[in-house]
Amino acid sequence: MATEETLARVAPCRSFDLSEDAGLPPLPGTPASDQADAPALACRLWELLEAASHNRIPAPARRGDTSLPDGFDAIMTSAAEFEVMPGIALADVLWTRSAPYWNGEIAYRLFDKRGAAGDAAVPGAVLLFAQGAGRRAALLGHAQPFVVAEAILGSFDVPGPYLVLVVCEVDPLGKARALRGYAQPILNGQHFMPVASGFERDVFQALIALQAKLDAHGLECTVSRTLSPAGPGQDIEIAVEHENGERLVLHAVLCPDDGAKGGGRKDQAAPFIVTPRRFADGSFLAWLEGELVAVPGAKGESVERPGD
């Protein structure tokens, strides 16, 4: 939970509506990108990840050794910017472990918050790191599966790990009840970067390997992707900065369609179109190496695919 000091520094100002999604749920296995309208809970999760800068992977020298708790700490800090109801900060009704659900902490706090909401029912949420997820449960590794009453939406054809945002309420008996959730595949437990496929995971893993190599030469490389309430974008920015102030910014576009073309050397401003084929055959990495020649200290630096 966020501290009172944190809440005092950041006044809640952005709505984080946890009400039930409108319309019928998509068919099982339907990717979020193929849905006419993304589930409202997905939009809330994307907003929270963007606020916590989880669409950005800083240079190793600036991020240090990141961990699962670090990722959740950033989210809890950003949660102070949102409110689930007027006067009720998201940070006060958001948990990142399942234990408070089972031991009664969630039920007690949500019931206690009714006074600040004019005796109206206050919703809460649990954000869980899950190794797997399905339509009814998030699989939490060593802990028991976290089951919801209605459904968990998401792209389950993409392997875990996931961040699963679950809406909770207090039932008439005073117990917490998990209603529904949304599962977002992420890069890994160190980086909560949202991904839409195993292909995207491989691309970002390769860019993290590039960051480490450039860091050894005193070069800072920051990787980011666009992220909005509409979902993860396909645009990637790769910014490389030398200690002398010289900076190179490269742009790439993730495209699951192998038929897509683009990214030639004729137009330096055009982004490189990264498809599964162009990643697997080394074209993307060769393009990166060619562009990095312009950065002092990076000439001749090679980039490897994950597993090479």
Tab-separated table of C-alpha atoms in Angstrom:
chain	number	residue	atom	x	y	z
A	1	MET	CA	0.000	0.000	0.000
A	2	ALA	CA	1.148	3.577	-0.640
A	3	THR	CA	2.216	5.560	2.419
A	4	GLU	CA	0.345	8.638	3.677
A	5	GLU	CA	3.394	10.688	2.738
A	6	THR	CA	3.151	9.458	-0.865
A	7	LEU	CA	-0.554	10.261	-1.025
A	8	ALA	CA	0.103	13.756	0.319
A	9	ARG	CA	2.671	14.437	-2.409
A	10	VAL	CA	0.497	13.221	-5.278
A	11	ALA	CA	-3.136	14.352	-5.155
A	12	PRO	CA	-5.454	11.887	-6.936
A	13	CYS	CA	-6.869	13.513	-10.055
A	14	ARG	CA	-7.427	10.839	-12.714
A	15	SER	CA	-10.478	8.597	-12.767
A	16	PHE	CA	-9.864	4.846	-12.512
A	17	ASP	CA	-13.329	3.435	-13.170
A	18	LEU	CA	-13.623	-0.178	-12.012
A	19	SER	CA	-17.266	-0.561	-13.038
A	20	GLU	CA	-18.336	-3.526	-15.137
A	21	ASP	CA	-17.345	-3.491	-18.815
A	22	ALA	CA	-20.138	-2.639	-21.239
A	23	GLY	CA	-21.161	-5.108	-23.918
A	24	LEU	CA	-20.555	-8.806	-24.307
A	25	PRO	CA	-17.106	-10.278	-23.607
A	26	PRO	CA	-15.021	-11.332	-26.641
A	27	LEU	CA	-14.742	-14.938	-27.672
A	28	PRO	CA	-12.115	-16.978	-25.775
A	29	GLY	CA	-8.640	-16.537	-27.235
A	30	THR	CA	-9.481	-13.375	-29.174
A	31	PRO	CA	-6.422	-11.045	-29.063
A	32	ALA	CA	-7.128	-7.629	-27.568
A	33	SER	CA	-5.841	-6.045	-30.809
A	34	ASP	CA	-8.624	-7.840	-32.759
A	35	GLN	CA	-11.468	-6.669	-30.545
A	36	ALA	CA	-13.647	-3.781	-31.709
A	37	ASP	CA	-13.452	-2.192	-28.272
A	38	ALA	CA	-10.886	-3.114	-25.650
A	39	PRO	CA	-12.381	-4.123	-22.278
A	40	ALA	CA	-12.581	-1.159	-19.913
A	41	LEU	CA	-10.475	-3.010	-17.347
A	42	ALA	CA	-7.737	-3.488	-19.948
A	43	CYS	CA	-7.743	0.259	-20.602
A	44	ARG	CA	-7.364	0.944	-16.879
A	45	LEU	CA	-4.414	-1.445	-16.638
A	46	TRP	CA	-2.703	0.143	-19.639
A	47	GLU	CA	-3.197	3.594	-18.112
A	48	LEU	CA	-1.598	2.414	-14.884
A	49	LEU	CA	1.362	0.782	-16.639
A	50	GLU	CA	1.967	3.930	-18.678
A	51	ALA	CA	1.796	6.122	-15.569
A	52	ALA	CA	4.404	3.880	-13.926
A	53	SER	CA	6.640	4.144	-17.044
A	54	HIS	CA	6.494	0.394	-17.605
A	55	ASN	CA	6.448	1.034	-21.341
A	56	ARG	CA	10.033	2.243	-20.978
A	57	ILE	CA	13.220	0.290	-20.206
A	58	PRO	CA	15.914	2.715	-18.984
A	59	ALA	CA	19.612	2.194	-19.598
A	60	PRO	CA	21.239	-0.284	-17.167
A	61	ALA	CA	23.196	2.501	-15.454
A	62	ARG	CA	19.955	4.284	-14.599
A	63	ARG	CA	17.700	1.376	-13.657
A	64	GLY	CA	20.131	-0.817	-11.685
A	65	ASP	CA	19.082	-4.379	-10.893
A	66	THR	CA	15.316	-4.320	-11.283
A	67	SER	CA	13.092	-6.826	-9.526
A	68	LEU	CA	9.448	-7.808	-9.179
A	69	PRO	CA	8.993	-5.644	-6.037
A	70	ASP	CA	10.512	-2.665	-7.876
A	71	GLY	CA	7.946	-3.029	-10.630
A	72	PHE	CA	5.078	-3.092	-8.163
A	73	ASP	CA	6.534	-0.187	-6.161
A	74	ALA	CA	6.452	1.979	-9.298
A	75	ILE	CA	2.835	0.990	-9.882
A	76	MET	CA	1.790	1.751	-6.294
A	77	THR	CA	3.440	5.167	-6.480
A	78	SER	CA	1.605	5.936	-9.724
A	79	ALA	CA	-1.659	4.611	-8.266
A	80	ALA	CA	-1.719	7.699	-6.041
A	81	GLU	CA	-2.494	9.728	-9.191
A	82	PHE	CA	-5.820	7.935	-9.701
A	83	GLU	CA	-9.062	7.609	-7.782
A	84	VAL	CA	-11.697	4.882	-8.078
A	85	MET	CA	-14.375	7.210	-6.692
A	86	PRO	CA	-14.281	10.875	-5.709
A	87	GLY	CA	-12.050	11.067	-2.649
A	88	ILE	CA	-10.953	7.390	-2.814
A	89	ALA	CA	-7.379	7.002	-4.101
A	90	LEU	CA	-6.595	3.886	-6.113
A	91	ALA	CA	-3.453	3.466	-4.004
A	92	ASP	CA	-5.693	2.945	-0.960
A	93	VAL	CA	-7.675	0.093	-2.532
A	94	LEU	CA	-5.053	-1.640	-4.675
A	95	TRP	CA	-3.052	-4.678	-3.582
A	96	THR	CA	-0.225	-6.528	-5.348
A	97	ARG	CA	-0.425	-9.832	-3.449
A	98	SER	CA	-3.206	-12.369	-3.030
A	99	ALA	CA	-2.690	-12.873	0.740
A	100	PRO	CA	-4.711	-9.768	1.780
A	101	TYR	CA	-7.665	-11.209	-0.115
A	102	TRP	CA	-7.587	-14.418	1.911
A	103	ASN	CA	-6.774	-12.927	5.317
A	104	GLY	CA	-9.606	-10.380	5.264
A	105	GLU	CA	-7.522	-7.224	4.836
A	106	ILE	CA	-9.176	-6.308	1.530
A	107	ALA	CA	-12.695	-6.824	2.868
A	108	TYR	CA	-11.956	-4.772	5.985
A	109	ARG	CA	-10.438	-1.848	4.080
A	110	LEU	CA	-13.153	-1.703	1.410
A	111	PHE	CA	-15.842	-1.758	4.090
A	112	ASP	CA	-13.981	0.894	6.093
A	113	LYS	CA	-13.804	3.186	3.040
A	114	ARG	CA	-17.592	3.310	2.726
A	115	GLY	CA	-17.656	6.227	5.150
A	116	ALA	CA	-15.530	8.354	2.821
A	117	ALA	CA	-17.833	7.429	-0.075
A	118	GLY	CA	-21.097	8.446	1.542
A	119	ASP	CA	-21.829	4.859	2.571
A	120	ALA	CA	-21.639	3.697	-1.065
A	121	ALA	CA	-19.908	0.414	-1.881
A	122	VAL	CA	-16.233	0.988	-2.684
A	123	PRO	CA	-14.560	-1.260	-5.284
A	124	GLY	CA	-10.986	-2.414	-4.957
A	125	ALA	CA	-8.459	-4.223	-7.117
A	126	VAL	CA	-5.694	-6.782	-6.903
A	127	LEU	CA	-2.833	-6.666	-9.406
A	128	LEU	CA	-1.105	-10.036	-9.558
A	129	PHE	CA	2.011	-11.360	-11.251
A	130	ALA	CA	0.854	-14.650	-12.760
A	131	GLN	CA	2.781	-17.392	-14.518
A	132	GLY	CA	-0.391	-18.383	-16.337
A	133	ALA	CA	-4.005	-17.325	-16.702
A	134	GLY	CA	-7.296	-18.613	-18.024
A	135	ARG	CA	-10.914	-17.547	-18.287
A	136	ARG	CA	-11.587	-18.105	-14.603
A	137	ALA	CA	-8.275	-18.064	-12.738
A	138	ALA	CA	-4.803	-16.549	-12.492
A	139	LEU	CA	-2.048	-19.078	-11.777
A	140	LEU	CA	0.349	-17.655	-9.200
A	141	GLY	CA	3.165	-20.168	-8.994
A	142	HIS	CA	3.501	-21.287	-5.365
A	143	ALA	CA	0.209	-19.712	-4.220
A	144	GLN	CA	-3.203	-21.192	-4.908
A	145	PRO	CA	-4.965	-20.134	-8.140
A	146	PHE	CA	-6.837	-16.847	-7.838
A	147	VAL	CA	-10.359	-17.584	-9.086
A	148	VAL	CA	-12.868	-14.932	-10.184
A	149	ALA	CA	-16.659	-15.153	-10.151
A	150	GLU	CA	-17.242	-13.920	-13.703
A	151	ALA	CA	-14.348	-14.041	-16.165
A	152	ILE	CA	-10.787	-12.994	-16.884
A	153	LEU	CA	-10.328	-11.521	-20.357
A	154	GLY	CA	-7.071	-11.440	-22.288
A	155	SER	CA	-4.953	-13.029	-25.002
A	156	PHE	CA	-4.322	-16.446	-23.509
A	157	ASP	CA	-2.631	-17.727	-26.663
A	158	VAL	CA	0.391	-15.655	-25.575
A	159	PRO	CA	2.392	-17.534	-22.894
A	160	GLY	CA	2.890	-15.951	-19.465
A	161	PRO	CA	3.965	-14.206	-17.409
A	162	TYR	CA	1.019	-11.875	-17.059
A	163	LEU	CA	-0.092	-8.977	-14.943
A	164	VAL	CA	-3.698	-9.702	-13.979
A	165	LEU	CA	-5.866	-6.849	-12.720
A	166	VAL	CA	-8.860	-8.175	-10.746
A	167	VAL	CA	-11.787	-6.104	-9.468
A	168	CYS	CA	-13.001	-6.933	-5.950
A	169	GLU	CA	-16.025	-5.986	-3.867
A	170	VAL	CA	-17.402	-6.791	-0.422
A	171	ASP	CA	-20.374	-9.165	-0.465
A	172	PRO	CA	-23.400	-8.903	1.901
A	173	LEU	CA	-21.642	-11.241	4.346
A	174	GLY	CA	-18.667	-8.892	4.625
A	175	LYS	CA	-16.246	-11.037	2.628
A	176	ALA	CA	-14.140	-9.923	-0.322
A	177	ARG	CA	-15.290	-11.285	-3.662
A	178	ALA	CA	-13.139	-11.314	-6.814
A	179	LEU	CA	-15.412	-10.413	-9.715
A	180	ARG	CA	-13.568	-10.137	-13.014
A	181	GLY	CA	-10.128	-9.457	-14.396
A	182	TYR	CA	-7.908	-8.693	-17.351
A	183	ALA	CA	-4.637	-10.510	-18.065
A	184	GLN	CA	-1.880	-8.616	-19.896
A	185	PRO	CA	1.185	-10.559	-21.092
A	186	ILE	CA	4.398	-8.803	-20.047
A	187	LEU	CA	8.081	-9.161	-20.868
A	188	ASN	CA	9.129	-10.760	-17.564
A	189	GLY	CA	9.246	-10.250	-13.802
A	190	GLN	CA	11.991	-7.616	-14.068
A	191	HIS	CA	10.325	-5.569	-16.779
A	192	PHE	CA	6.549	-5.083	-16.835
A	193	MET	CA	6.684	-4.025	-20.492
A	194	PRO	CA	3.383	-5.163	-22.078
A	195	VAL	CA	3.770	-7.484	-25.068
A	196	ALA	CA	1.306	-8.988	-27.537
A	197	SER	CA	3.233	-12.076	-28.654
A	198	GLY	CA	6.286	-14.236	-28.143
A	199	PHE	CA	7.784	-12.429	-31.129
A	200	GLU	CA	7.534	-9.096	-29.310
A	201	ARG	CA	9.138	-10.653	-26.230
A	202	ASP	CA	12.095	-11.795	-28.324
A	203	VAL	CA	12.538	-8.322	-29.823
A	204	PHE	CA	12.623	-6.623	-26.422
A	205	GLN	CA	14.953	-9.275	-24.986
A	206	ALA	CA	17.345	-8.574	-27.853
A	207	LEU	CA	17.149	-4.844	-27.141
A	208	ILE	CA	17.906	-5.448	-23.453
A	209	ALA	CA	20.976	-7.430	-24.520
A	210	LEU	CA	21.952	-4.467	-26.706
A	211	GLN	CA	21.567	-2.123	-23.731
A	212	ALA	CA	24.004	-4.227	-21.701
A	213	LYS	CA	26.612	-4.254	-24.473
A	214	LEU	CA	26.391	-0.516	-25.039
A	215	ASP	CA	26.548	0.120	-21.291
A	216	ALA	CA	29.956	-1.583	-21.226
A	217	HIS	CA	31.154	1.120	-23.640
A	218	GLY	CA	29.736	4.008	-21.626
A	219	LEU	CA	26.681	4.402	-23.845
A	220	GLU	CA	23.199	4.763	-22.398
A	221	CYS	CA	20.434	3.086	-24.384
A	222	THR	CA	16.769	3.614	-23.507
A	223	VAL	CA	14.032	1.513	-25.102
A	224	SER	CA	10.375	2.528	-25.072
A	225	ARG	CA	7.130	1.683	-26.818
A	226	THR	CA	3.963	3.684	-27.208
A	227	LEU	CA	1.237	2.848	-24.675
A	228	SER	CA	-2.137	4.503	-24.199
A	229	PRO	CA	-5.603	3.634	-22.865
A	230	ALA	CA	-6.173	2.103	-26.329
A	231	GLY	CA	-3.433	-0.440	-25.701
A	232	PRO	CA	0.244	-1.121	-26.449
A	233	GLY	CA	1.343	0.555	-29.668
A	234	GLN	CA	3.646	-0.950	-32.262
A	235	ASP	CA	6.138	1.932	-32.326
A	236	ILE	CA	9.489	1.435	-30.577
A	237	GLU	CA	12.007	4.167	-29.819
A	238	ILE	CA	15.654	3.261	-29.233
A	239	ALA	CA	17.616	6.236	-27.887
A	240	VAL	CA	21.402	5.926	-27.550
A	241	GLU	CA	23.399	8.661	-25.818
A	242	HIS	CA	27.164	9.076	-25.508
A	243	GLU	CA	28.754	10.676	-22.457
A	244	ASN	CA	29.842	13.570	-24.698
A	245	GLY	CA	26.183	14.437	-25.283
A	246	GLU	CA	25.831	12.990	-28.769
A	247	ARG	CA	22.479	11.265	-29.147
A	248	LEU	CA	20.995	8.925	-31.727
A	249	VAL	CA	17.294	8.089	-31.786
A	250	LEU	CA	16.115	5.129	-33.860
A	251	HIS	CA	12.548	4.134	-34.592
A	252	ALA	CA	11.128	0.716	-35.358
A	253	VAL	CA	7.624	-0.652	-35.815
A	254	LEU	CA	6.557	-4.090	-34.608
A	255	CYS	CA	4.502	-5.897	-37.235
A	256	PRO	CA	3.277	-9.502	-36.902
A	257	ASP	CA	2.697	-9.651	-40.680
A	258	ASP	CA	5.722	-11.054	-42.514
A	259	GLY	CA	4.464	-9.447	-45.716
A	260	ALA	CA	5.071	-5.925	-44.416
A	261	LYS	CA	7.909	-3.962	-45.975
A	262	GLY	CA	9.890	-0.912	-44.948
A	263	GLY	CA	12.932	0.279	-43.101
A	264	GLY	CA	15.342	0.629	-46.010
A	265	ARG	CA	18.336	2.963	-45.955
A	266	LYS	CA	16.881	5.309	-48.588
A	267	ASP	CA	14.888	7.320	-46.061
A	268	GLN	CA	16.779	7.774	-42.806
A	269	ALA	CA	13.632	9.092	-41.099
A	270	ALA	CA	11.581	5.989	-41.900
A	271	PRO	CA	11.227	3.448	-39.091
A	272	PHE	CA	12.429	-0.103	-39.552
A	273	ILE	CA	9.517	-2.538	-39.888
A	274	VAL	CA	10.270	-5.505	-37.626
A	275	THR	CA	8.432	-8.661	-38.664
A	276	PRO	CA	8.968	-12.170	-37.266
A	277	ARG	CA	10.886	-13.097	-40.421
A	278	ARG	CA	13.059	-9.977	-40.433
A	279	PHE	CA	13.881	-10.601	-36.791
A	280	ALA	CA	14.631	-14.303	-37.256
A	281	ASP	CA	16.871	-13.776	-40.308
A	282	GLY	CA	18.918	-11.086	-38.551
A	283	SER	CA	17.762	-8.147	-40.697
A	284	PHE	CA	16.599	-6.098	-37.717
A	285	LEU	CA	19.793	-6.666	-35.764
A	286	ALA	CA	21.910	-5.904	-38.825
A	287	TRP	CA	20.001	-2.636	-39.237
A	288	LEU	CA	20.682	-1.734	-35.613
A	289	GLU	CA	24.394	-2.448	-35.983
A	290	GLY	CA	24.560	-0.327	-39.126
A	291	GLU	CA	22.829	2.621	-37.470
A	292	LEU	CA	24.994	2.419	-34.346
A	293	VAL	CA	28.120	3.128	-36.381
A	294	ALA	CA	27.163	6.808	-36.078
A	295	VAL	CA	27.543	6.691	-32.278
A	296	PRO	CA	31.071	7.088	-30.823
A	297	GLY	CA	32.156	3.931	-29.041
A	298	ALA	CA	29.489	1.716	-30.604
A	299	LYS	CA	31.193	0.973	-33.915
A	300	GLY	CA	31.478	-2.739	-34.490
A	301	GLU	CA	29.168	-3.615	-31.608
A	302	SER	CA	27.149	-6.717	-32.435
A	303	VAL	CA	23.623	-7.506	-31.346
A	304	GLU	CA	22.429	-11.014	-30.577
A	305	ARG	CA	19.040	-12.682	-30.669
A	306	PRO	CA	17.827	-14.294	-27.431
A	307	GLY	CA	19.292	-17.760	-27.145
A	308	ASP	CA	22.251	-17.094	-29.494
